Amino acid sequence: MRERNRLDWAFICLVAAFQLLPILAVALNAFATDWAGTVLPEGYTLDHVRSITSDPRFLQSIYNSLLVSVGSLILTPLIVVPAVLIAHCYFPILDRWMAILVILPFAVPGIVLALGLLRIYSGNYGIVLTGTPWVLIFGYMPVAAPLYYVPIKNNLRTLRLTELFEAGRLLGASDFAIFTKIVVPCIKQGLIIGLVMNFTLAVSDFVYANLLVGGHFPTLQIFMGVLNGGSGRKLSVLITTYFVVIFASTAIVVWAASRRDDK
Amino acid sequence: MRERNRLDWAFICLVAAFQLLPILAVALNAFATDWAGTVLPEGYTLDHVRSITSDPRFLQSIYNSLLVSVGSLILTPLIVVPAVLIAHCYFPILDRWMAILVILPFAVPGIVLALGLLRIYSGNYGIVLTGTPWVLIFGYMPVAAPLYYVPIKNNLRTLRLTELFEAGRLLGASDFAIFTKIVVPCIKQGLIIGLVMNFTLAVSDFVYANLLVGGHFPTLQIFMGVLNGGSGRKLSVLITTYFVVIFASTAIVVWAASRRDDK
Amino acid sequence: MSYVEVRSLSKSYDGTSVFQNIDLDVAQGQICVLVGPSGCGKTTLLRAVAGLAQPDGGTIHIDGRDVTHTEAKNRGVGMVFQHYALFPNMTVEQNLAFGLQQKKLSAPVIAEKVAAMVQLMGLEARAKARPAALSGGQRQRVALARALILEPKLLLLDEPLSALDAQIRKRLREELKRLQHQIGFTAIFVTHDQEEALMLGDVVAIMQSGRFVQVGAPADIYNRPAGLAVASFIGDFNLFEPAQVKALFNASTDATWAVRPESIDISKPGKGHAQKDEGPVLKGTVSSVQVLVAILRHYVRCGDLLVKVDVLNTPGAEKFVVGDKVSLRIPKHAISEMRQ
Amino acid sequence: MSYVEVRSLSKSYDGTSVFQNIDLDVAQGQICVLVGPSGCGKTTLLRAVAGLAQPDGGTIHIDGRDVTHTEAKNRGVGMVFQHYALFPNMTVEQNLAFGLQQKKLSAPVIAEKVAAMVQLMGLEARAKARPAALSGGQRQRVALARALILEPKLLLLDEPLSALDAQIRKRLREELKRLQHQIGFTAIFVTHDQEEALMLGDVVAIMQSGRFVQVGAPADIYNRPAGLAVASFIGDFNLFEPAQVKALFNASTDATWAVRPESIDISKPGKGHAQKDEGPVLKGTVSSVQVLVAILRHYVRCGDLLVKVDVLNTPGAEKFVVGDKVSLRIPKHAISEMRQ
């Protein structure tokens, strides 16, 4: 048993290393004085960090990124979660189709969605949102849907929701009480995973922000794009800072996902 | 029963329309003579289509996109599928971690991965691939992994693979015969979904191509970027052409996913 | 007027009738078992009584009150589901407390009732566990406790034991019977298992394609089945077609003879039969013997026919082995004449 | 030398011994049932015989050949799994043909054998169906057919009926017994169900924590259990502790008396007992009667003790109802004295 455990862990570390290598490279780059043709940088410095944090555009872009992320974080589940639950309980046919519909945004390139949304939200249909964070928030919804759908659906698969509702009703509870005291706690874990994945996606998606909002509303990604023209080293600093946020979120996902087996 | 069916379908169409609206807008834009402030364009023309297909860079970029997509399509499953199967059968602990590891690429923004991979593949570790399609192909692997992992794992969940192998062996079959005649046909559907999703992702991912390969190897996405500076109308034509490819792929996903219930 | 009174209840789904004009009476303190093959409508009937399915017509009275149009939660019924339907996010105690909390009882009262019920069901050791950590038998015991703690006027059980394995099923049946003696609830129990029905029911109602084919006490149903359909559903039977009756017994009849394997008297030829009762006698050869726990089943070949004969598996009893020539006496009163 | 001969087989996992020095013999044409609670090592033993688990020590001979180190696919054994292990991508016919194809038989020979097996198992109507479209019973019939079509020297069955519901389980048991008579295979059958073991086995081996506690014919095991552990696993028993024996029968013993419920003779007091056999007599009151299909079970209260008494549920037999005063005679030969 222990023999096998050790093999497992070796394998896990290998896979993790493979996945983390690019991130490490970026992080090293952020603190490097000079780095070319060697395995490790030649020296380390905090100059790049200092130079970037003194830029007011940086703080503004962090604020804007968070605004959009949190906005989509709050609005999307309010629409997606009830839709998933209703389809799961009452519309089995719809449910089967939903599994396919939610992968559509993955199958459609971001640029197509971005351009199309831009057209819809820029006045042709009476909705004028161009250049405001609302474009981003609503633009994310179709992309965020699968991030909620998959983990919540995974939670629901093991629940017999109809029976739970029936049992709850026969015990004298209202549907609202059943929903808040039983259903929500049961899908909590999927909800957390969805929230975290949605958050990281919203913070990170470059194409959207760039294409949809232009210069009126600089988010972190646009700031990166601007920097891209300048120093690659500064970009690394930014990405590393940024990765701290992402890493914290990922830690929450891992924690929520591993809790599944403890119960 | 029929009453409910009709309700279901109405609901499905509504969701589909919501998802397809941006795409339709782009497609209309491709054939529009003039379009601003109205719900539908004022006239239709094939001029934009003709102007773009006469550009040799367009054909070159389609060729390059396909090369990268097909390359990653062939190489990724050869690494990912055996890993998933081995973890599923022999390393239950690894299997549990794999479910978390595969979402890492989603949690890490594309730009971070791209920069890190660029550093790895650009000579620091003895691998010089910058500016060749190989960067793209290998760069996609961590991103493509979950696209295979999730649907194949879904197929495997209902199979008792260990028992199937034991049963096959007791019937006198070699492990290779069992693998090709039983296991592969059983996960075929997940494999198809994975392939199609991987393909559309590989064709569409803008950031990677842009950041990793620069000007040496123009793919479709870079061509789009170039056009972006020019005419938005031309871009729409390109995206529409492009969307035909994506749509065909999506159709295959839908077909494969719906076959599940027929058997 | 009975305690539970169902009158001319009808229900159809999508134009297909599940049952039509069904009547059912259950006396207070009794367990009424609805038994039948799957799809016969027994679960739908139960759900209509619970208020989880709206009947198309007819009335349901519980304890003298018309509840036909009452909401499920106000009918005062408790229900136990086949797949437990426990709340997975709550511990055993929290599951039991849930219904009491909905009634807005005070916390000390709830704690007291929960503790008493936990003790009654022997769940002390698992009181803080979540359903996922319990065995199937324990889960069903919690589900039963959760229904009983509200002291329902009527307890409804929808195949509560079918998902459990044989040993646990047997133990829970005993326990249910014991609980009924102890706290005296009224219940409707749905099952597809004839063994369970006979053991648990004070009254057994056999349902087939949406109607009751026989309703009665378990012993009556076993010994006086209303027809071939009931006879072949409940226990084992030897069936003699009219032609076989003619050939074997030289008796002329237009009915099929149905004889329970345990009512046939088996003995060595010439040794005479213990039972005084008159009846036709058959000669045959033992072709195989099976041990069905407390029963020894003999398959005896008589001409074309394989006759099943059961005797108790007692150490002192006369044993027959394969190849023995035997004589079978079929007591007259044990022959049920069945016409299709 | 027996047909299947297992000698001093040992197996441990991660330092924990599953079984040690186990011997087992199966004669040709017989079904040997390994029965025991889960975790007793019966499945591991079966898997070692199949070649799916490598034993740590000991030898396995099948039909005179030492197969201890032979690969599973060359042992000539067939196996039926609890969860069928059918190939989901193949139809019934393709599943049956798979093993024959591996033997490189010609297509017409395969087709012929498959057709014959499909007919033998009554699967004609489902021959072109995939496993997902079959019921549990049909799936297990296909799995059995797939093993039998290769004419294995030894058939291994690993709880093949546990996943099926009661009615189907009963029918498949009968069918398996019939097939054994018809084509005469040798088999080792693993189950945790004592009823199944007694009914199916020519030899029953009771396994507990990695060793055999009793091996014998079903009737012997039922009537002469080797100890309290066997007695309480197989069938029902009334147990009288030494103190109770003293109080009730005024006999002095250091052993527990075990008496099968069906061997106790029940009658109205003063009417005398039918059985001639001598033995102690108890007076009591019937406290409840249950119908266990062909058996009527009486719970009789005698002082502190509730004694179970079974009689056949025949229409002519004398009936006792709750509250009746009765006399119980316990035949001397029916008392097993058990020492822990």
PDB file of C-alpha atoms in Angstrom, chain B residues 159-160 163-164 166-174 177-178 181-182 185-186 263, chain D residues 47 50 52 72-73 77 79 81 83 85-90 98-99 102 146 150:
ATOM      1  CA  LEU B 159     -17.668   1.024 -17.311  1.00  0.00           C
ATOM      2  CA  ARG B 160     -16.168  -1.470 -14.886  1.00  0.00           C
ATOM      3  CA  GLU B 163     -13.795  -6.429 -14.624  1.00  0.00           C
ATOM      4  CA  LEU B 164     -13.976  -6.074 -18.395  1.00  0.00           C
ATOM      5  CA  GLU B 166     -10.571  -9.770 -16.310  1.00  0.00           C
ATOM      6  CA  ALA B 167     -13.540 -11.122 -18.220  1.00  0.00           C
ATOM      7  CA  GLY B 168     -11.694 -10.633 -21.512  1.00  0.00           C
ATOM      8  CA  ARG B 169      -8.569 -12.383 -20.237  1.00  0.00           C
ATOM      9  CA  LEU B 170     -10.544 -15.347 -18.970  1.00  0.00           C
ATOM     10  CA  LEU B 171     -12.077 -15.620 -22.448  1.00  0.00           C
ATOM     11  CA  GLY B 172      -8.557 -15.980 -23.827  1.00  0.00           C
ATOM     12  CA  ALA B 173      -8.003 -12.465 -25.196  1.00  0.00           C
ATOM     13  CA  SER B 174      -4.722 -10.549 -24.994  1.00  0.00           C
ATOM     14  CA  ALA B 177      -7.222  -7.244 -28.150  1.00  0.00           C
ATOM     15  CA  ILE B 178      -9.319  -6.167 -25.169  1.00  0.00           C
ATOM     16  CA  LYS B 181     -11.998  -4.325 -29.400  1.00  0.00           C
ATOM     17  CA  ILE B 182     -13.691  -3.313 -26.175  1.00  0.00           C
ATOM     18  CA  PRO B 185     -15.178   1.367 -28.853  1.00  0.00           C
ATOM     19  CA  CYS B 186     -16.622   2.069 -25.404  1.00  0.00           C
ATOM     20  CA  LYS B 263     -27.872   2.664 -27.380  1.00  0.00           C
TER      21      LYS B 263
ATOM     22  CA  ARG D  47     -10.027 -15.308  -7.827  1.00  0.00           C
ATOM     23  CA  ALA D  50      -9.340 -18.262 -11.622  1.00  0.00           C
ATOM     24  CA  LEU D  52      -6.892 -13.311 -11.234  1.00  0.00           C
ATOM     25  CA  ALA D  72      -5.669 -16.997 -16.252  1.00  0.00           C
ATOM     26  CA  LYS D  73      -6.496 -17.322 -19.945  1.00  0.00           C
ATOM     27  CA  VAL D  77     -11.861 -21.762 -16.454  1.00  0.00           C
ATOM     28  CA  MET D  79     -16.126 -16.954 -14.819  1.00  0.00           C
ATOM     29  CA  PHE D  81     -19.105 -11.814 -12.325  1.00  0.00           C
ATOM     30  CA  HIS D  83     -21.961  -7.154 -12.223  1.00  0.00           C
ATOM     31  CA  ALA D  85     -18.941  -7.708 -17.021  1.00  0.00           C
ATOM     32  CA  LEU D  86     -20.557  -7.941 -20.445  1.00  0.00           C
ATOM     33  CA  PHE D  87     -18.895  -6.002 -23.245  1.00  0.00           C
ATOM     34  CA  PRO D  88     -21.201  -2.996 -23.643  1.00  0.00           C
ATOM     35  CA  ASN D  89     -20.250  -2.285 -27.235  1.00  0.00           C
ATOM     36  CA  MET D  90     -21.222  -5.752 -28.454  1.00  0.00           C
ATOM     37  CA  PHE D  98     -15.819 -13.146 -28.498  1.00  0.00           C
ATOM     38  CA  GLY D  99     -14.190 -16.065 -26.663  1.00  0.00           C
ATOM     39  CA  GLN D 102      -9.957 -15.616 -29.618  1.00  0.00           C
ATOM     40  CA  ARG D 146     -20.532 -16.498 -22.548  1.00  0.00           C
ATOM     41  CA  LEU D 150     -16.101 -22.207 -24.236  1.00  0.00           C
TER      42      LEU D 150
END
